Amino acid sequence: MCGIIGYVGKKNSLHVLINGLKRLEYRGYDSAGVAFINKNNIEIIKEKGKVAELEKKIDFTKESNIGISHTRWATHGAANEINAHPHSCEKITLVHNGIIENYEILKKELKQKGYTFYSETDSEVVAVLLNDLYKENDIIESIIKMKKILKGSYALAILCSDYPNQIYTIRKDSPLIIAKDSEGSYVASDVPAFLEYTNKYSILAEEEIAILTKDNIEVINNKKEKITKETITFEGDINSSQKDGYDHFMLKEIFEEKDVIKRIMKDYNTFDKLIEKMKFLDKYKKFDIIACGSAYHVGVVAKYLIEEFANIPVNAEIASEYRYKNNFLDKESLAIFISQSGETADSIASLRKVKAEGIDTLGIVNVVGSSIARESDNVIYTKAGPEIAVATTKAFVAQLTIVTLMSLYLGYKNKNIKKDKVTEILKELDIIENNIDKLLKYDYKEIAKLLYKHEKIFFIGRGYDYAIALEGSLKLKEISYIHSEAYAAGELKHGTISLIEENTPVICLLTDENIIDKTISNIKEVKARGAYTIGVSNEEHEFLNNNIIIPKTKRIITPLLEVIPLQLISYEVAKLRDCDIDKPRNLAKSVTVE
Ligand code: F6R
């Protein structure tokens, strides 16, 4: 959600902080702020809106070698300058990512002690609380005490005016990483924030406190014992967080999808490699796939593929529901958590819940070393590289590639797909870029022109076509703000068909040849009510108003191709509507609150 970057070192901190915030802006962009120390004074500058607005207010000639900063995704209180971080109280200034669940009661107690609050945020309560505890005059001791009092999730970077050369950081259920180079020390929510200076970093654990100075980062535990941290090397390069000439990160990331699949396929492109990598699945007779948003849609595709090809029951579940309900897993079950960020609060909570019940867990995760990756019993990395656009595209395709390979393996293991067929499918996946190139060349602008002025658009399909329709619809609505719904084609007539009027666009996914006749009947039902129908299928259908042709490939691979035109249509529609494509309103990349 929110993004944090703090720096202490030889460089001008204002440059480091603003550059870092720009790279973290995908995490939140309601407002932004910095606090820096200039001649022993803590100065705070905040602004509503994007980092560029904040930048305009900053005098970069001011000397400062230490500061903390924040880009906000509002939870408590409107997006305005007062609610923007940093928040301060007397000697304490801090930035916060997460949600403090007991902030109301704490606020009441602190008000009774005479403190005044200026913002509506839970974060200001943390600053006031720490300031109050600090009156006992040991900042580390005060932070340890504060950790015992706070309930909820937090990543905090803290300045204390009595120690103008130090930044203190702690976290619980919100990510925070620390890094050091010859020029100073950094703390951030995510690697891109400091990637132009160093690609080496460490992950701060929940029970740790890091104290950053210009020459050193000391990490201690709650008993003040020193801890040696493992250093991780980030595998992408700085270019992965640049637009590289594309108008938007989203477009760049869609064009990277074929490389992402290629990268994954290096580990799976022969029968033997597939068996070696996936044989850990053998002992499981049932799967629950738990995720949010687009990652959940990958789970829905996986359900269709695994149930059809392997004849094994799969539940695809939304994490925010799953965490509060009963599951019916046992020792022969695997709970699979799909997540780009690996930090999605509801997915992490569901993971912890099933782990506590002794159920085996697998994370399918993009961000290396993230919470879901660390806490799952087993992890498969999706290797999509950093995804900057808030709407996921290449990470979705990477997740889909992994679940396709899992379905293929399970299909073989359960004797539904023969060895030579497996090899054939792997070969086809290995050269999928030829088919993707054909799809990328298509003129989606023309389709977008037909759609962008409409107020509602429907997506329909059956089987895995329906699962991909869910994703197409989400992509369209989140970046273009057109109301869109995805329906199982046969379900529309049970109520929603009343919304179809003359010229209502319906995007019809009909690649699944096993059920195409049924889908065609449903399309005719909407056509009869005036719908403008756009087909996404393997062949031209005359009864449709428009056709997008997906190159014919093996059935199990088709969802991977089919989603690409839908991503590009959403992109072009959002462009025609002049939307902020990479940073859609109200959204954030990493949803670290419940
Ligand atoms: C939509 C989108 C979201 C995420 C969801 C889960 O484009 O990106 O729906 O898929 O918030 O996030 P992760 O995958 O990080 O757990």
XYZ file of C-alpha atoms in Angstrom, residues 459-463 466 487-494 497 500 506-510 515-531 533 543-544:
41
model
C -17.523 -10.447 -20.734
C -18.921 -13.956 -21.094
C -17.446 -17.430 -21.474
C -17.671 -20.963 -20.196
C -15.031 -23.121 -18.487
C -15.070 -17.791 -18.099
C -20.422 -13.865 -16.396
C -20.408 -17.573 -16.958
C -22.162 -17.469 -20.339
C -25.017 -19.724 -19.255
C -25.673 -17.728 -16.096
C -26.467 -14.396 -17.697
C -30.058 -15.267 -18.397
C -30.709 -15.791 -14.686
C -29.385 -10.310 -19.156
C -28.353 -5.941 -22.178
C -20.424 -8.106 -24.906
C -16.948 -9.602 -25.260
C -17.495 -13.288 -25.918
C -14.717 -15.755 -25.129
C -15.233 -18.951 -27.050
C -18.263 -26.403 -24.933
C -18.267 -23.931 -27.814
C -21.749 -24.856 -29.066
C -23.254 -24.019 -25.696
C -21.382 -20.719 -25.570
C -22.593 -19.872 -29.071
C -26.204 -20.409 -27.958
C -25.645 -17.970 -25.079
C -24.073 -15.414 -27.401
C -27.105 -15.664 -29.658
C -29.296 -14.903 -26.633
C -27.524 -11.592 -26.013
C -27.383 -10.800 -29.718
C -31.130 -11.253 -29.923
C -31.405 -8.507 -27.304
C -29.298 -6.067 -29.278
C -25.797 -6.718 -27.885
C -20.666 -8.878 -29.791
C -22.681 -14.146 -36.385
C -20.396 -11.960 -34.222
